[in-house]
GROMACS .gro file of C-alpha atoms in nm:
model
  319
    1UNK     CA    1   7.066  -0.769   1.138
    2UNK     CA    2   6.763  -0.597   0.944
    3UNK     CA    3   6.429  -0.725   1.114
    4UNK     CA    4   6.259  -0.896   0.853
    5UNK     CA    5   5.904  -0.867   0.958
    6UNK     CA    6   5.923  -0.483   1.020
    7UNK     CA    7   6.089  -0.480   0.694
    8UNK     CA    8   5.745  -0.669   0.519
    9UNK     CA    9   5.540  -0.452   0.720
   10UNK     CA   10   5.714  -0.120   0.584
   11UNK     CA   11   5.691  -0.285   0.203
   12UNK     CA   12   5.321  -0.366   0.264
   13UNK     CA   13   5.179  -0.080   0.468
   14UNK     CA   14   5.373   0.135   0.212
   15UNK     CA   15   5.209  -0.010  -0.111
   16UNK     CA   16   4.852  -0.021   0.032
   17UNK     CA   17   4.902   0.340   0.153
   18UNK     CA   18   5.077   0.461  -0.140
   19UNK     CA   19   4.999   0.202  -0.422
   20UNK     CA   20   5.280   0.279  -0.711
   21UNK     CA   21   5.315   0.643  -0.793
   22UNK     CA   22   5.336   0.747  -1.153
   23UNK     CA   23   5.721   0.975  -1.144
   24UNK     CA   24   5.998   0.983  -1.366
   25UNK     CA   25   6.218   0.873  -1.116
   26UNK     CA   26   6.017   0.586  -1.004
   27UNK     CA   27   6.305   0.225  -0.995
   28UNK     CA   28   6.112   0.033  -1.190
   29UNK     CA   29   6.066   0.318  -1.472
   30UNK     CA   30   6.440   0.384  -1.457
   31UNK     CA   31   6.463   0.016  -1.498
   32UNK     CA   32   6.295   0.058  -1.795
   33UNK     CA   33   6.507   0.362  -1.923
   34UNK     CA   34   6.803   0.134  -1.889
   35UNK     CA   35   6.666  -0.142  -2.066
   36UNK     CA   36   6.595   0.104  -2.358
   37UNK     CA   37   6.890   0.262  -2.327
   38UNK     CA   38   7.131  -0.051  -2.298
   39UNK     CA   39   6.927  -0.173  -2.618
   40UNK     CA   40   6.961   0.161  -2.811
   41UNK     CA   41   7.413   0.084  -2.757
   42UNK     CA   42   7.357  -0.281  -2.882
   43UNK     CA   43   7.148  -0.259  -3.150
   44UNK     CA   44   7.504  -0.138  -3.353
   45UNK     CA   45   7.707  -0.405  -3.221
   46UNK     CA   46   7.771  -0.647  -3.526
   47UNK     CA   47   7.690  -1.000  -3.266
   48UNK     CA   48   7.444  -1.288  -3.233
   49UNK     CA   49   7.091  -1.069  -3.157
   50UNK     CA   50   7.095  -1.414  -2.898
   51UNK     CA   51   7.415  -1.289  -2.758
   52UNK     CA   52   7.300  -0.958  -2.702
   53UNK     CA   53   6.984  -1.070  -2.542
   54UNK     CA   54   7.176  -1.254  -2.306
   55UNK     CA   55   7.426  -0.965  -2.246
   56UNK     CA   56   7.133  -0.761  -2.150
   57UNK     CA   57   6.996  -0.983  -1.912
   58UNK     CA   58   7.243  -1.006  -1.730
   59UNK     CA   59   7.354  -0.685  -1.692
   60UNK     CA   60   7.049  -0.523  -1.603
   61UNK     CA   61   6.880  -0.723  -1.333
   62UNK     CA   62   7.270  -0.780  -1.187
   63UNK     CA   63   7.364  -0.404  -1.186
   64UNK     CA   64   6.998  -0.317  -1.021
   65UNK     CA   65   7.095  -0.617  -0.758
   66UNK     CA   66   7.418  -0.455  -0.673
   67UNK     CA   67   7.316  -0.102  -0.636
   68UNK     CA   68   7.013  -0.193  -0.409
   69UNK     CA   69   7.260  -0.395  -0.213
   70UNK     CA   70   7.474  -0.114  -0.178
   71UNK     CA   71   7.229   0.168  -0.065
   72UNK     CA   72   7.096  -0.095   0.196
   73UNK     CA   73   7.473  -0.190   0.322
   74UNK     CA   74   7.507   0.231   0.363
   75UNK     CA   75   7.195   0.296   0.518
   76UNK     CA   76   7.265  -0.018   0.747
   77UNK     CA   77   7.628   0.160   0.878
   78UNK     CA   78   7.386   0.445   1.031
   79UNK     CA   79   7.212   0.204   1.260
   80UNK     CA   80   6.960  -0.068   1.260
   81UNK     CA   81   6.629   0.153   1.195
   82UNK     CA   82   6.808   0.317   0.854
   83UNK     CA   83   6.880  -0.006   0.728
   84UNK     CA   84   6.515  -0.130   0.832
   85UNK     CA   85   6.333   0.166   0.659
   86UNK     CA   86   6.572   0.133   0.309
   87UNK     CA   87   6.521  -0.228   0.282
   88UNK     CA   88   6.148  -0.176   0.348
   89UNK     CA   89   6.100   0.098   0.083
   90UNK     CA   90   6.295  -0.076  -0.164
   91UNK     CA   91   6.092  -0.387  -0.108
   92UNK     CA   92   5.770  -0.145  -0.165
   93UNK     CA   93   5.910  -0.077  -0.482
   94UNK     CA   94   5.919  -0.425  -0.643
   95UNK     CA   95   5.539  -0.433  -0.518
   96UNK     CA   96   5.202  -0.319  -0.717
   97UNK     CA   97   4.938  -0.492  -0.529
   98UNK     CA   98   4.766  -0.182  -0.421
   99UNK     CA   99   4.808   0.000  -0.801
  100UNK     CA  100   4.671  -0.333  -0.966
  101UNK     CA  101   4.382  -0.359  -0.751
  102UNK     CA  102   4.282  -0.033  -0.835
  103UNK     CA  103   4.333  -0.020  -1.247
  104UNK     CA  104   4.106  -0.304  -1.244
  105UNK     CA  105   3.832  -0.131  -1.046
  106UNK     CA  106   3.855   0.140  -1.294
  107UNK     CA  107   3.778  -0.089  -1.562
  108UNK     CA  108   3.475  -0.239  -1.358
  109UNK     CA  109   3.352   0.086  -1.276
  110UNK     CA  110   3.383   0.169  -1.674
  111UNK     CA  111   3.161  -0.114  -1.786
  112UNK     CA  112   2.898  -0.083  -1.431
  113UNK     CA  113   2.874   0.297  -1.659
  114UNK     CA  114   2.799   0.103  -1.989
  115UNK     CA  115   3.157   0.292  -2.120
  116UNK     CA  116   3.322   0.054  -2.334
  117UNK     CA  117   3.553   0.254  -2.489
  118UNK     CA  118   3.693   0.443  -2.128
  119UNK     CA  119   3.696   0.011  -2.006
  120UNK     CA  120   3.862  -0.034  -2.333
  121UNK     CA  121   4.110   0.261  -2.297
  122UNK     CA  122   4.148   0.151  -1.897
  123UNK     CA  123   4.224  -0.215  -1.992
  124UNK     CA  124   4.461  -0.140  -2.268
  125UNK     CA  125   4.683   0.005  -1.918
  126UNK     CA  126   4.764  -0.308  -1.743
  127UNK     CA  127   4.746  -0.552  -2.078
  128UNK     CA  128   4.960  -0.683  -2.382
  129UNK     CA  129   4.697  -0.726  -2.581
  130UNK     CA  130   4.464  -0.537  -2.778
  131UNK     CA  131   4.132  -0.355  -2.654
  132UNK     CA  132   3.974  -0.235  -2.965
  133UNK     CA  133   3.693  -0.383  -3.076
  134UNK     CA  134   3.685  -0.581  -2.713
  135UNK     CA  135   3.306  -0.646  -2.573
  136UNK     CA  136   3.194  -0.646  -2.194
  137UNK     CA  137   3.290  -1.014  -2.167
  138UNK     CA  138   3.616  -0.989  -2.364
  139UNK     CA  139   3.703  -0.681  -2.141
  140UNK     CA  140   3.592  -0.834  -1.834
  141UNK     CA  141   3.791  -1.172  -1.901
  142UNK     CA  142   4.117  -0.977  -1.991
  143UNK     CA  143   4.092  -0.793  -1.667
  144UNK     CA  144   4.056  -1.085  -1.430
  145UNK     CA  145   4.326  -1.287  -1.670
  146UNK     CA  146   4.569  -0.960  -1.591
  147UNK     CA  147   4.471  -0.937  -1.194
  148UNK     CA  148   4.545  -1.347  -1.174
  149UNK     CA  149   4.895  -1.297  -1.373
  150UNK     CA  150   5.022  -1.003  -1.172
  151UNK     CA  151   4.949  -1.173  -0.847
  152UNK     CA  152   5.265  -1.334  -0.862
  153UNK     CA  153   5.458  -1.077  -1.144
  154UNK     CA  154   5.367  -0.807  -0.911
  155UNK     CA  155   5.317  -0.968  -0.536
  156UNK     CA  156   5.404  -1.312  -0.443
  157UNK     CA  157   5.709  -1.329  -0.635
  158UNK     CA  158   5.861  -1.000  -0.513
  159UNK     CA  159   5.815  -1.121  -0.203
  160UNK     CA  160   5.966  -1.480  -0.230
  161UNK     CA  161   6.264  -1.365  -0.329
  162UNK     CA  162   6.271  -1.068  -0.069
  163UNK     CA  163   6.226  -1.404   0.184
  164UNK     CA  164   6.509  -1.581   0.022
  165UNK     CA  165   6.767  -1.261  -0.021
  166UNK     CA  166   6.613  -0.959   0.077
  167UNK     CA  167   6.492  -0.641  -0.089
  168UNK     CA  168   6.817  -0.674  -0.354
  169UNK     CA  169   6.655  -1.008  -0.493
  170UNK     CA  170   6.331  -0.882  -0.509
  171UNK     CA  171   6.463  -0.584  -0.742
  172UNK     CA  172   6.658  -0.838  -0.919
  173UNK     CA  173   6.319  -1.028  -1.021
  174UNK     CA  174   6.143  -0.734  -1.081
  175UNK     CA  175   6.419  -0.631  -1.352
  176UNK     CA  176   6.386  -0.940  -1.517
  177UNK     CA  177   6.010  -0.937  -1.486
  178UNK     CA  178   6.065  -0.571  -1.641
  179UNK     CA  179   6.244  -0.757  -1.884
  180UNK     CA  180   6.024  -0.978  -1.996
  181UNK     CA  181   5.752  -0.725  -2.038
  182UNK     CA  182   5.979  -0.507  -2.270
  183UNK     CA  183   6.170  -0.746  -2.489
  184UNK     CA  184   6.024  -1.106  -2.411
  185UNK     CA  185   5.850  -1.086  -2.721
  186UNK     CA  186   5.814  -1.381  -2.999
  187UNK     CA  187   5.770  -1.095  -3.312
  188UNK     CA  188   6.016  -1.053  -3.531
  189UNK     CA  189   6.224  -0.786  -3.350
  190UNK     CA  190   6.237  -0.966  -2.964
  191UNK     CA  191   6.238  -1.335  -3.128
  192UNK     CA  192   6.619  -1.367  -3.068
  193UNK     CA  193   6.686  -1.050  -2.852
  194UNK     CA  194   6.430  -1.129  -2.579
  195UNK     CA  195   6.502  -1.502  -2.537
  196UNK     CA  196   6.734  -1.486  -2.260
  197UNK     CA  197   6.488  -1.206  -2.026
  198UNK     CA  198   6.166  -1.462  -2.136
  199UNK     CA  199   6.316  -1.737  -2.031
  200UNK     CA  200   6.479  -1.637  -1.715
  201UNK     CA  201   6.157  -1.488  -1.613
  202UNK     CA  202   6.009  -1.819  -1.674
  203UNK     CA  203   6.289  -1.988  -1.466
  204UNK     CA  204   6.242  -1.717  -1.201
  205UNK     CA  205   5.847  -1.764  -1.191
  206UNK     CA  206   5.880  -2.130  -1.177
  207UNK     CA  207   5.842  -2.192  -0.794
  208UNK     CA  208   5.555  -1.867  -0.724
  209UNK     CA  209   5.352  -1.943  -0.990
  210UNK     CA  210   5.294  -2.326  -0.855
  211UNK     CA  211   5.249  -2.195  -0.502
  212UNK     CA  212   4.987  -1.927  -0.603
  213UNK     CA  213   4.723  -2.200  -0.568
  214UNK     CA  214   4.759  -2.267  -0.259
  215UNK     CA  215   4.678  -1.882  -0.096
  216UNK     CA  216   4.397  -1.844  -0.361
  217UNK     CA  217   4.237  -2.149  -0.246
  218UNK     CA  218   4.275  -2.026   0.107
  219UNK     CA  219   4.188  -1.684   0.042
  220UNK     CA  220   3.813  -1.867  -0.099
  221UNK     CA  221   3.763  -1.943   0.287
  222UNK     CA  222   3.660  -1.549   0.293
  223UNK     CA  223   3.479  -1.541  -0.039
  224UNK     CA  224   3.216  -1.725   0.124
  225UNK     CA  225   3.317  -2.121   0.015
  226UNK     CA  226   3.644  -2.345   0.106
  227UNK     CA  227   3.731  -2.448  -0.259
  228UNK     CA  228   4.056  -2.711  -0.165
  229UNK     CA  229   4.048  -2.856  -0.478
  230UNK     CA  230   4.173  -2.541  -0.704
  231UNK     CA  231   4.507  -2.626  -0.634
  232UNK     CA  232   4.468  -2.958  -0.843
  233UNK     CA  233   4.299  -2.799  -1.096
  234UNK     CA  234   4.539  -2.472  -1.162
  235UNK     CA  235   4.770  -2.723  -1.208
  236UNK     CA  236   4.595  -2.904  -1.484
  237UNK     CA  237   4.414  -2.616  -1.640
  238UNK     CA  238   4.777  -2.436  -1.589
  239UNK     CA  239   4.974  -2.669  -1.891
  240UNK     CA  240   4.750  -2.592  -2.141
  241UNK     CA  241   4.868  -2.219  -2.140
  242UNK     CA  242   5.067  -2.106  -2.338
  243UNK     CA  243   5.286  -1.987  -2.060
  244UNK     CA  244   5.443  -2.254  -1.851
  245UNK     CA  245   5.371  -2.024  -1.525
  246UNK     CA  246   5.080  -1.734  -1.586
  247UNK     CA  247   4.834  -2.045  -1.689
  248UNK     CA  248   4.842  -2.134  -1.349
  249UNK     CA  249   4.745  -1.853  -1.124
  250UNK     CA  250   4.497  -1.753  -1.409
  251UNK     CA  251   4.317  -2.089  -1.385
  252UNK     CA  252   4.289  -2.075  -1.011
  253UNK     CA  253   4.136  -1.751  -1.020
  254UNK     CA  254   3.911  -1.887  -1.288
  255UNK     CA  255   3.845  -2.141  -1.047
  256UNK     CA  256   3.834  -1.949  -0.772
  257UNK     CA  257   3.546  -1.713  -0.964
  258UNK     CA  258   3.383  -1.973  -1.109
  259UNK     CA  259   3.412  -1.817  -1.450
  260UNK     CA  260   3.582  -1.906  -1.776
  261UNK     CA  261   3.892  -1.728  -1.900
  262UNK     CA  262   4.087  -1.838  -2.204
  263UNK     CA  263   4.051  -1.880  -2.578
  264UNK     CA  264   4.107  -1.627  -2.859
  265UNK     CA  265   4.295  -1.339  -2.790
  266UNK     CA  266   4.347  -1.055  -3.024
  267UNK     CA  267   4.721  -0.898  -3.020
  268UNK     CA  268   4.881  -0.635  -3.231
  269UNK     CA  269   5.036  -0.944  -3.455
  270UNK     CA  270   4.720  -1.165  -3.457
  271UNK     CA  271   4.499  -1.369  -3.293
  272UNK     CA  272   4.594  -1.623  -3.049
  273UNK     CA  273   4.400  -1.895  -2.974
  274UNK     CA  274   4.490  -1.980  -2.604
  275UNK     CA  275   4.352  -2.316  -2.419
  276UNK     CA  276   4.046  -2.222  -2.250
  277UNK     CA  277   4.068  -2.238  -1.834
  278UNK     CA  278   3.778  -2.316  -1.647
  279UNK     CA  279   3.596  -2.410  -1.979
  280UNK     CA  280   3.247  -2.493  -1.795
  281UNK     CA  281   3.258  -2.210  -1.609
  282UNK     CA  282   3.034  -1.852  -1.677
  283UNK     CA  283   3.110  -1.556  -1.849
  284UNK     CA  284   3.304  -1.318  -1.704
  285UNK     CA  285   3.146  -0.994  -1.608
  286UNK     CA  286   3.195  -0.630  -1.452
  287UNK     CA  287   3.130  -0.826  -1.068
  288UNK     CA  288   3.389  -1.063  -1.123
  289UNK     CA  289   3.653  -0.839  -1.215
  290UNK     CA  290   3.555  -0.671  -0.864
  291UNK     CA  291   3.529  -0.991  -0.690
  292UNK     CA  292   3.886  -1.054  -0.842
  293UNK     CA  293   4.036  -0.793  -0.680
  294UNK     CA  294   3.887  -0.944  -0.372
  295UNK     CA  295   4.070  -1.275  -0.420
  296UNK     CA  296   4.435  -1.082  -0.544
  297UNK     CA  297   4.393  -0.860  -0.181
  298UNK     CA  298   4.315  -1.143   0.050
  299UNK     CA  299   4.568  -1.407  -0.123
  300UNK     CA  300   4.836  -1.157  -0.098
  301UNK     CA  301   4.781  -1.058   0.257
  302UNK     CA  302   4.736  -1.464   0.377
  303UNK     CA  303   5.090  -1.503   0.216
  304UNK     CA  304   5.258  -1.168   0.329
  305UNK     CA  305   5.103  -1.338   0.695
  306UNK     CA  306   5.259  -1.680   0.641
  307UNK     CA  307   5.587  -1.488   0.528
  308UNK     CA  308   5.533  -1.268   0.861
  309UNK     CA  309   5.496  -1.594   1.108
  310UNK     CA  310   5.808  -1.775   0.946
  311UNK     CA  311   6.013  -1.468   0.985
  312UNK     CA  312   5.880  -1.461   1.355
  313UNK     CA  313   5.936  -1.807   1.449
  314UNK     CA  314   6.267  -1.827   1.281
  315UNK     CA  315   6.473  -1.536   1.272
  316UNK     CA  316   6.663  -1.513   0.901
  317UNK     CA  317   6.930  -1.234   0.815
  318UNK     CA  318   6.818  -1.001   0.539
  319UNK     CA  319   7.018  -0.730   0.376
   0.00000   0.00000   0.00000
């Protein structure tokens, strides 16, 4: 049986140490190759654009499952410690707490400088949207926006589902979170073909997104006040949002700041005109975004602790 709190330590100790190296052969880029490759071999096939959406959602995040499952299953016939250190390094992987931390520090440092166009440039790394054109404010709400999404995309989630099936589960989210981010599109071109990877992702973010609240409100305890009542109003703010699960970690950490995030958003098709979160709240600035990164470190760690205790009090198998 693979220990799962030296397992969580490897992941974590691995991703602050490491944070997520830029290489070819990196998983989640060659999940990425196989999504554009898989798409490349349907866009031919004379089918439902639906059907083929839902052909390559399945296949993806299922053959990623299986192979992870396989190399841990191998390493785990040469002894306990093989199967320990695989299943930890794959976890580390599906993480990028260290990596998002850091791009958003670059951006802060960009507009301390009075650079918009490097924060611009920066931002335009770990967003959707568009950065031209962006002010301090705009730049500074888009980072903090990004940081509160990617806490779960990119840390709490991976790390439910490494609690519920191990390192294998946590690749298969982080395929379909890959997904989504490639082809869970409402434009023309990903309307039909991304449905199936958008909404699994929702489906998959359902349960971290509406826990989220709970470790940012506990992770205000050491940003200097107790604020118990975010969780109520993530969950509010959260249903405006266009997204039925990113609406909610981004209002707690608009909560949690005490700034406003929201409203119109410019994107390659348009503007958007998302519900404001936190509307009484101040602009967002430079310190925020650092004091962001703050929150995202310190919620992740309180629930990569509560995932450590439960694993110590109650021993679960985890291949």
């Amino acid at each position: 049986m693979v220990e799962p709190i030296q397992v969580l330590a490897i992941a974590i100790l691995l991703d602050l140490l490491l944070g997520d190296p830029e290489f070819h052969l990196h998983p989640v880029r060659i999940i990425g190759y196989s999504i554009q490759y898989v798409e490349r071999l349907l866009k031919p096939v004379p089918i439902n654009e639906t059907l083929k959406g839902i052909f390559l959602a399945t296949l993806i995040p299922c053959t990623f499952f299986f192979v992870s499952h396989l190399l841990i299953r191998f390493a785990w016939t040469h002894g306990a410690l093989a199967g320990t250190i695989t299943s930890g390094i794959i976890l580390y992987f599906t993480l990028g707490l260290r990596s998002l931390g850091e791009e958003a520090m670059v951006v802060a440092n960009a507009l301390d400088q009075g650079d918009l166009g490097l924060a611009r440039i920066r931002l335009a790394r770990i967003v959707g949207r568009e950065t031209k054109g962006l002010d301090a404010t705009e730049i500074s709400r888009a980072a903090i926006e990004t940081v509160g999404e990617n806490f779960v995309d990119a840390v709490l989630a991976p790390l439910f589902y490494w609690a519920i099936g191990g390192a294998a589960l946590a690749v298969f989210y982080r395929a379909v979170n890959t997904l989504d981010a490639m082809v869970g599109y409402k434009d023309k071109k990903y309307k039909r073909l991304g449905w199936a990877s958008a909404r699994l992702d929702d489906l998959l973010n359902f349960i971290p997104s509406r826990i989220s609240p709970v470790f940012i409100a506990i992770a205000t305890l050491f940003l200097g006040k107790w604020q118990p009542n975010i969780i109520k109003k993530a969950l509010i703010d959260g249903k405006g949002h266009e997204s039925p699960n990113s609406g909610i970690s981004e209002a707690a950490f608009s909560h949690a700041l005490g700034v406003r995030l929201g409203g119109p958003t410019h994107y390659r098709e348009g503007i958007k005109n998302r519900a404001f979160l936190n509307p009484e709240g101040a602009p967002p600035t430079a310190k925020d975004i650092r004091r962001a990164v703050k929150l995202l470190h310190i919620s992740a760690l309180m629930f990569a602790l509560v995932l450590g205790i439960i694993s110590h009090l109650k021993t679960f198998s985890i291949n």
